[in-house]
Short mmCIF file of C-alpha atoms and ligand atoms in Angstrom, two decimals:
data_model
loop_
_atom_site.label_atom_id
_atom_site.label_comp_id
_atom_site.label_asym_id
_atom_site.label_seq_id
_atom_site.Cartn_x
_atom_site.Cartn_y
_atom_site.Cartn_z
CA UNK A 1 0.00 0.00 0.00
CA UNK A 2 0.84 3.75 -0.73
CA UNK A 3 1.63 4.98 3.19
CA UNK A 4 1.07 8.35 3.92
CA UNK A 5 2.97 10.87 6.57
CA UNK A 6 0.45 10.82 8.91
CA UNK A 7 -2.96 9.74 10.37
CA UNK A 8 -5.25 11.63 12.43
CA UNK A 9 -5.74 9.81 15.35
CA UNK A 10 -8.18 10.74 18.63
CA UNK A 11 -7.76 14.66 17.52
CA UNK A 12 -4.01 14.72 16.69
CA UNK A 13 -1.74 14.22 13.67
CA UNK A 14 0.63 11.13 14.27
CA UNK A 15 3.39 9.55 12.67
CA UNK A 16 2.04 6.41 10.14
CA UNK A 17 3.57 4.17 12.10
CA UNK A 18 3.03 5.19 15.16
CA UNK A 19 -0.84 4.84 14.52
CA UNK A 20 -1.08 1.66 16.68
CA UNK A 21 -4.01 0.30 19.03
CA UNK A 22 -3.66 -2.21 21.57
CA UNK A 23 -3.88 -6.06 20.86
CA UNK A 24 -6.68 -6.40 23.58
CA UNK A 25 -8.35 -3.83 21.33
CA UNK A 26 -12.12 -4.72 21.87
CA UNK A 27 -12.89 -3.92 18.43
CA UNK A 28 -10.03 -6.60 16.96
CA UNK A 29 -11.45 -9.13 18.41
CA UNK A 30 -15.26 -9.12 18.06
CA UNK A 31 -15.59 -6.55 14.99
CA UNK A 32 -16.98 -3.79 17.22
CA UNK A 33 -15.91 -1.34 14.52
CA UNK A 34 -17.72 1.03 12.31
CA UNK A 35 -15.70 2.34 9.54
CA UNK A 36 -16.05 4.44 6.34
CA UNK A 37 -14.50 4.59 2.68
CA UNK A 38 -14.35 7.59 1.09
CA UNK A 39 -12.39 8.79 -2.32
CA UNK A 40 -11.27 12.75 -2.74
CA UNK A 41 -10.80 12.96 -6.34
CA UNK A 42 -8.27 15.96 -7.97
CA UNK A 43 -9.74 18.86 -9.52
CA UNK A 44 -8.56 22.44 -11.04
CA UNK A 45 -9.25 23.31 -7.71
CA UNK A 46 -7.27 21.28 -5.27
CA UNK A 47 -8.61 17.47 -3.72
CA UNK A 48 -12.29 17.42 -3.66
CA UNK A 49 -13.52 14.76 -1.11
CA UNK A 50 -17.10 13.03 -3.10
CA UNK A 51 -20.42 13.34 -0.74
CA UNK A 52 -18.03 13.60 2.36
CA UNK A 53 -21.32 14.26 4.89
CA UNK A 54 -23.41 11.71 3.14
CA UNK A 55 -20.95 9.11 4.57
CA UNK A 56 -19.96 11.05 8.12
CA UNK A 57 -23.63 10.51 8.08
CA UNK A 58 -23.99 6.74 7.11
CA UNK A 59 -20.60 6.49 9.68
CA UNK A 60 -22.95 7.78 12.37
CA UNK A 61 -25.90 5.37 11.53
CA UNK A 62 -23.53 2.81 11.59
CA UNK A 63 -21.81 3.67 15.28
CA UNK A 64 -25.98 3.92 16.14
CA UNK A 65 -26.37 0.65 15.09
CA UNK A 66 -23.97 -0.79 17.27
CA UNK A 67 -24.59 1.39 20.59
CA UNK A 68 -21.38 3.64 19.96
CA UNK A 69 -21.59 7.23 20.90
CA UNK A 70 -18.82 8.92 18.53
CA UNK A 71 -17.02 11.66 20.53
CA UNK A 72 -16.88 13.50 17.77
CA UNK A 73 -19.25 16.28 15.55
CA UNK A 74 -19.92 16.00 12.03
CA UNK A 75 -17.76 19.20 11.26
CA UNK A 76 -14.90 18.13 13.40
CA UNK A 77 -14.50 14.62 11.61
CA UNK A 78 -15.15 16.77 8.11
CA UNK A 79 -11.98 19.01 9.40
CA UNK A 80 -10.25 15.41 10.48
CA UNK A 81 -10.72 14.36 6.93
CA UNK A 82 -9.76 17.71 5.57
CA UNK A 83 -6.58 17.56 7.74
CA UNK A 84 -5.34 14.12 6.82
CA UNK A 85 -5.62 15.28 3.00
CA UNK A 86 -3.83 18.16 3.18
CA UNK A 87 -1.30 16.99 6.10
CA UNK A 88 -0.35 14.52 3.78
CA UNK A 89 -0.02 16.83 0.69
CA UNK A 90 -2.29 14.19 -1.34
CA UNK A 91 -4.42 14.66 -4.03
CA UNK A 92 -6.78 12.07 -5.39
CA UNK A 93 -6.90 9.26 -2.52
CA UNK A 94 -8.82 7.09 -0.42
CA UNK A 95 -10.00 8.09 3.50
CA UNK A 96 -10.62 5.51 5.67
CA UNK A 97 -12.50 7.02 8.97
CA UNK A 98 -12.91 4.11 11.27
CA UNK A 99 -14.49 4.30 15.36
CA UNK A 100 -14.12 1.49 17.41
CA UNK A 101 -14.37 -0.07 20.85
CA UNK A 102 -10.94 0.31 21.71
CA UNK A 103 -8.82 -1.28 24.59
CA UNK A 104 -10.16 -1.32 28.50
CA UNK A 105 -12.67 -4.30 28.77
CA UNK A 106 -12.89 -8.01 27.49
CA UNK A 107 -15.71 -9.89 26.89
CA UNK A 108 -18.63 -9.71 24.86
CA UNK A 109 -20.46 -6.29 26.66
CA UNK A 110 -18.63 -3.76 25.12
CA UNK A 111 -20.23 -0.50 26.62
CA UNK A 112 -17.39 0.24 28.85
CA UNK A 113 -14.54 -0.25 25.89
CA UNK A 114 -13.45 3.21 25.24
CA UNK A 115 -14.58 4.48 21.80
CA UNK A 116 -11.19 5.55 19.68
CA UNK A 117 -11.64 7.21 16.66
CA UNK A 118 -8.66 7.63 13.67
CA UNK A 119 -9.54 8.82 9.98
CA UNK A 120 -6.55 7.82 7.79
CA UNK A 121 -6.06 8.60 4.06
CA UNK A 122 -3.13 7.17 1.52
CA UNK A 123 -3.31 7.04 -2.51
CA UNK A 124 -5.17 3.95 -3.91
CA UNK A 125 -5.88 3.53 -7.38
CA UNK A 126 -8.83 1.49 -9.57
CA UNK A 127 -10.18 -1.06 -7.05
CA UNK A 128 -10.78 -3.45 -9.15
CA UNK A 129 -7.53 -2.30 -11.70
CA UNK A 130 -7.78 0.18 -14.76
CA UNK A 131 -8.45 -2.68 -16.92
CA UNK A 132 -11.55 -3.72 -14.96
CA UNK A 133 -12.61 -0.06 -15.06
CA UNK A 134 -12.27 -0.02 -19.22
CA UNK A 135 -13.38 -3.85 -19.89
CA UNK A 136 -14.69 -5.07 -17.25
CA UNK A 137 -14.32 -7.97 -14.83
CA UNK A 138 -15.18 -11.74 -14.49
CA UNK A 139 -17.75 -12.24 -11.45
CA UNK A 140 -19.08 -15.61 -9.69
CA UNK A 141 -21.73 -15.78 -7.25
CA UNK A 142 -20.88 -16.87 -4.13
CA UNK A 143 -21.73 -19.60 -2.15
CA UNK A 144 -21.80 -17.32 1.09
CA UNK A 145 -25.30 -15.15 1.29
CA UNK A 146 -25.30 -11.72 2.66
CA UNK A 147 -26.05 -11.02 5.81
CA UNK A 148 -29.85 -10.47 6.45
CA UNK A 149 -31.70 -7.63 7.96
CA UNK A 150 -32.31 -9.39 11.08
CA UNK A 151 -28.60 -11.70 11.80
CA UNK A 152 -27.05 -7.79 12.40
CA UNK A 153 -28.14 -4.64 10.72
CA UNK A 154 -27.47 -4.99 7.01
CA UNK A 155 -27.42 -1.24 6.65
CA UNK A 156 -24.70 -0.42 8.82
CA UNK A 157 -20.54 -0.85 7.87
CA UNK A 158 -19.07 -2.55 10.46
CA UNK A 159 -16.28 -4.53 10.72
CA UNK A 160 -16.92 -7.94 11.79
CA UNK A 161 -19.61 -7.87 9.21
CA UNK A 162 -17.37 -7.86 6.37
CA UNK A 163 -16.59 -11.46 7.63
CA UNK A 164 -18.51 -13.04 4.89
CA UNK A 165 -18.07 -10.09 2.43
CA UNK A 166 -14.09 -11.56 2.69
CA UNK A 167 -15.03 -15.12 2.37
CA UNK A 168 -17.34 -14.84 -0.93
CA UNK A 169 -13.94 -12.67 -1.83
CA UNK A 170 -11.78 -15.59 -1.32
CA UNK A 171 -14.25 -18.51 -2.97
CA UNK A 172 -14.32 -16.17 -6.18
CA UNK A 173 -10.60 -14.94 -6.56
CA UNK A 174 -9.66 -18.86 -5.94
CA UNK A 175 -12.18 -20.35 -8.66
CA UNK A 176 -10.00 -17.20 -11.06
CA UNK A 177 -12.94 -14.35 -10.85
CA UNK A 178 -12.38 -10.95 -10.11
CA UNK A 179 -15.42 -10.62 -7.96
CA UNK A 180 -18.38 -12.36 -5.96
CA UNK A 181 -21.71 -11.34 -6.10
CA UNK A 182 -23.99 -12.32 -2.98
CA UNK A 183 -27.35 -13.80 -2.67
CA UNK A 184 -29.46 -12.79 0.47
CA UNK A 185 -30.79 -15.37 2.54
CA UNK A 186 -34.17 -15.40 0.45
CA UNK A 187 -32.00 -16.32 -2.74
CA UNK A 188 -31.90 -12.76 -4.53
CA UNK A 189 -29.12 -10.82 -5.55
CA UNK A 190 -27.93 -8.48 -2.75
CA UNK A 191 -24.47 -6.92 -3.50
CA UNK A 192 -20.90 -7.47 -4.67
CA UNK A 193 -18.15 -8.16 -2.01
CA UNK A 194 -18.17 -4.49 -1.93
CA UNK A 195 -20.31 -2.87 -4.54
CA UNK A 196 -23.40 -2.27 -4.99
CA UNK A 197 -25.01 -4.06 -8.76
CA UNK A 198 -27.00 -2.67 -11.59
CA UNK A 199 -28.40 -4.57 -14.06
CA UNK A 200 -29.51 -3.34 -17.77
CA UNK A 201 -32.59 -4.77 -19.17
CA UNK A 202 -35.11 -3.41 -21.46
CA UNK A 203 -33.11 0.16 -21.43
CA UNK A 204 -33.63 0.84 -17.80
CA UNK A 205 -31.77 0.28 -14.97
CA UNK A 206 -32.28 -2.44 -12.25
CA UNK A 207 -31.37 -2.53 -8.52
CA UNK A 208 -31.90 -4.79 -5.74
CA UNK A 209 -33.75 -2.48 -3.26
CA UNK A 210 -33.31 -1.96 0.17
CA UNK A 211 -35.38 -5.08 1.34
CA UNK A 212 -32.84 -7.07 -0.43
CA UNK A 213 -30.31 -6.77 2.54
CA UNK A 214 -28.00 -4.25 0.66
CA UNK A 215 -25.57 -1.72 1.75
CA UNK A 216 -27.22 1.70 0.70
CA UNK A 217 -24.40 3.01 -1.01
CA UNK A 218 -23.48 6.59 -1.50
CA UNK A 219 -22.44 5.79 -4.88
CA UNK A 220 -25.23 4.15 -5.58
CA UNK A 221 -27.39 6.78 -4.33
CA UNK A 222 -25.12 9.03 -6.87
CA UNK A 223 -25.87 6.82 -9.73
CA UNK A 224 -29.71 6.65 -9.43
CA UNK A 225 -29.08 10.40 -9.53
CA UNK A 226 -27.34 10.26 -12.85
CA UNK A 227 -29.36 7.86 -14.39
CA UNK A 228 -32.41 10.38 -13.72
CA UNK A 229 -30.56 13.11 -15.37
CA UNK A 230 -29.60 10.90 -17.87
CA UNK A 231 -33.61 10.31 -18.87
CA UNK A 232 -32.98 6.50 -17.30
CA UNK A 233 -35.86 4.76 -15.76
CA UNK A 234 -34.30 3.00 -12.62
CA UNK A 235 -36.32 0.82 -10.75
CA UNK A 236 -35.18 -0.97 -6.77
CA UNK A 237 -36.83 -4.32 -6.30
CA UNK A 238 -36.02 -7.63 -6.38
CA UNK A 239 -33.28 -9.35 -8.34
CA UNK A 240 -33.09 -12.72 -9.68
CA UNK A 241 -29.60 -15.07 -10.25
CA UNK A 242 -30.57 -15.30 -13.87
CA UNK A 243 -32.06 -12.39 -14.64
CA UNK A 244 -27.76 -10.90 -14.06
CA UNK A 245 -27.21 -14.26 -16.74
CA UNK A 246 -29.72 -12.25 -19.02
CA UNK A 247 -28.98 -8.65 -18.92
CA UNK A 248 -28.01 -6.28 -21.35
CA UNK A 249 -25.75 -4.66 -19.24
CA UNK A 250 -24.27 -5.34 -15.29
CA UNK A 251 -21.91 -2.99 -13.61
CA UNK A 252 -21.07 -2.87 -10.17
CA UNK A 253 -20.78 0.45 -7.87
CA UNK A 254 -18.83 1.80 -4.76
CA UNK A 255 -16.43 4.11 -3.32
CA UNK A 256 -13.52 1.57 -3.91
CA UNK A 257 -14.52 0.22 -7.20
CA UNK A 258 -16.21 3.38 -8.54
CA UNK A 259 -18.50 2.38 -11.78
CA UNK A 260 -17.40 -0.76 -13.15
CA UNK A 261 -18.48 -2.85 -15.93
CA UNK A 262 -19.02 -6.69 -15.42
CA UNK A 263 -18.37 -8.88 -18.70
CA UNK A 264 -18.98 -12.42 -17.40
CA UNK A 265 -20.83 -13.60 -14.72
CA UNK A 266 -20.92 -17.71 -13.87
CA UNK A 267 -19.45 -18.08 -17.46
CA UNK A 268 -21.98 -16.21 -18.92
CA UNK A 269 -20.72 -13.97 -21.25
CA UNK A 270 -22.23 -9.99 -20.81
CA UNK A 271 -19.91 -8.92 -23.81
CA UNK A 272 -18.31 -5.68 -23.43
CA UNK A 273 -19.11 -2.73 -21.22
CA UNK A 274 -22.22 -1.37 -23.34
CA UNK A 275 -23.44 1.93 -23.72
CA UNK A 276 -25.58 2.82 -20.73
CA UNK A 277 -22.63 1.54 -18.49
CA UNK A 278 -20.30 3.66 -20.68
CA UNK A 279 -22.68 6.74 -20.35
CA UNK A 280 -23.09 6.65 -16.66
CA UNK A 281 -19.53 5.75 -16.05
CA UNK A 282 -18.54 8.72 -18.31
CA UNK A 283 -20.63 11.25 -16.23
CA UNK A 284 -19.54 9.85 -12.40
CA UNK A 285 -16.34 10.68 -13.33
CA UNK A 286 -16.76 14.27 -15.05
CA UNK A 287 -18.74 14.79 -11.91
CA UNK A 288 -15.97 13.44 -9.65
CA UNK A 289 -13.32 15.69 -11.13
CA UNK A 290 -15.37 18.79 -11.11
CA UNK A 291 -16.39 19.28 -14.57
CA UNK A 292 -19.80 18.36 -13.94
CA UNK A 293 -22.86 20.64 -13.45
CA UNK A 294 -23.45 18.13 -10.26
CA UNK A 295 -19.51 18.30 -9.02
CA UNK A 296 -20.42 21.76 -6.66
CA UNK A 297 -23.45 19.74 -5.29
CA UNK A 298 -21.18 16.86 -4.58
CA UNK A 299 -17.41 17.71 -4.01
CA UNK A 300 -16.07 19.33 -0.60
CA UNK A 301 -12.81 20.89 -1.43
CA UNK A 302 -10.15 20.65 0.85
CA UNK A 303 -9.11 24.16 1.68
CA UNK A 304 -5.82 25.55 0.61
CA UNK A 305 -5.47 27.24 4.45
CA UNK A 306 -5.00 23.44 5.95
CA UNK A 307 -2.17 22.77 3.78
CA UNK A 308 0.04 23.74 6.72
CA UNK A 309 -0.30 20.68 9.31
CA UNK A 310 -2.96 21.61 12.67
CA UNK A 311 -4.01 20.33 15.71
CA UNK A 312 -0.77 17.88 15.74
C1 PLP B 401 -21.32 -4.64 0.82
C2 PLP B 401 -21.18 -3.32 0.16
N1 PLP B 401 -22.13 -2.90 -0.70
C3 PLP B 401 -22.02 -1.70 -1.31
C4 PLP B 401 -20.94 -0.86 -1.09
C5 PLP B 401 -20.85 0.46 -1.82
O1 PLP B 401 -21.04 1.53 -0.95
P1 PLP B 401 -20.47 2.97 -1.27
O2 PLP B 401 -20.93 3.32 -2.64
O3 PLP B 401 -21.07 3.85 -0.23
O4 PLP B 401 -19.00 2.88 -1.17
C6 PLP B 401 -19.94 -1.26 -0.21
C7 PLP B 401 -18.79 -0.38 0.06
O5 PLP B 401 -18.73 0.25 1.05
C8 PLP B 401 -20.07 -2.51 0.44
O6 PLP B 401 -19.12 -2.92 1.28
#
């Protein structure tokens, strides 16, 4: 991985690798984590980070979900964020906020753990590579199903739910595919390891909804945005296995992977990425580098004034 200088940890600028927690660490051990991922994308004006409060908001569902007060505001973790990208001089990169139940207890009761909170940031390029991104991948579904809405909440990002997320990751990029796509307990298509999944059919776009067990995703959320502008009917219900053998079109969506195309799924060929893929694709990223009537609505610049390291 690309390190950085530093990482903001509990209000201060450290070292990289001094940005250590304890082994006993309640969150290492039982998942009691709730974490973001976020890109900041460069622009004629400086790093932009993409729907920054849509996720400090989704961050503080999350630490809801799992009984964890954050002891930090909104603004302060947006100036944390800020911080890390211009404390580490970067540009276009990845931020990683993450609050967990840090070390002081054991055992399963973990209102007592302190809650730590760190918001790190470093350069990572095309999830799923550059050549994913312009041809797109090879995807199996997994034998693993998604977690459902009543095992722990589906809507939240936590860490120790990613368990099975890692394990359909595993099955696929063993059997040679690039990524897994996972079936809720009811048998329909939920998300990708990461991603959330479109589906072209007919001319209009296809989603598994929120009953499906999904992660709402903020770039999802973005690309049922485009797809309006774009005159694209979308419509969020349930998926079937072979109705993504049958499409016109699948891509996949997220923060890591951005918009990218699927070609094969189970050995069924998709073909190439086709032209409503191409056309949404095309417009995420003119919005992501600012040259997009939707970038002001969407992109927090980092401010010039932080360039010079704070609160350290
Ligand atoms: C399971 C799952 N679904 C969907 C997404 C996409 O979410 P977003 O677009 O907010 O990154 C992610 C990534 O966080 C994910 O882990």
């Amino acid at each position: 991985m690309h390190e950085a200088e530093k990482i903001w940890m509990n209000g201060a600028l450290v070292d990289w690798a001094d940005a250590r927690v304890h082994v006993l660490s309640h969150g290492l051990h039982y998942g009691t984590s709730v974490f973001e991922g976020i890109r900041a994308y460069a622009t004629d004006d400086g790093p932009a980070v993409f729907r920054l409060d849509d996720h400090l908001a989704r961050l503080e569902r999350s630490a809801i979900s799992y009984y964890m007060p954050i002891p930090y505001s909104r603004e302060e973790l947006r100036g944390a964020v800020h911080q890390v990208i211009a404390a580490n001089e970067l540009d276009a990169c990845y931020v990683r906020p993450i609050v967990l139940r840090g070390y002081g207890t054991m055992g399963l009761f973990p209102l007592e753990a302190p809650v730590d909170v760190s918001v790190a940031a470093w350069e990572w390029g095309a999830y799923l590579g550059e050549e994913g991104l312009r041809n797109g991948i090879r995807a199996k579904v997994a034998s693993w199903r998604r977690i459902g809405p009543n095992t722990i909440p589906a809507t939240a990002k936590a860490g120790g739910q990613y368990l099975n997320s890692i394990l359909a990751k595993i099955e696929s990029h063993k059997a040679g595919y690039q990524e897994a796509i996972l079936l809720n307990e009811q048998g329909f298509v939920a998300d990708g390891s990461g991603e959330n999944i479109f589906i072209v059919k007919g001319g209009r776009l296809l989603t598994p909804g929120i009953q499906c067990s999904i992660l709402e995703g903020v770039t999802r959320a973005t690309i049922i945005a485009l797809a309006g502008d774009l005159g694209l009917e979308v419509e969020q219900r349930e998926v079937t296995r072979s109705e993504l053998y049958h499409a016109e079109e699948v891509f996949l969506t997220g923060t890591a992977a951005e918009v990218c195309p699927i070609n094969e799924i189970d050995d069924h060929p998709l073909g190439p990425p086709g032209p409503v893929t191409r056309a949404i694709q095309d417009r995420f990223f003119a919005v992501t580098s600012g040259r997009d009537r939707r970038s002001a609505e969407w992109l927090d610049h980092v401010r010039p004034a932080l360039r010079s390291p704070v609160g350290s």
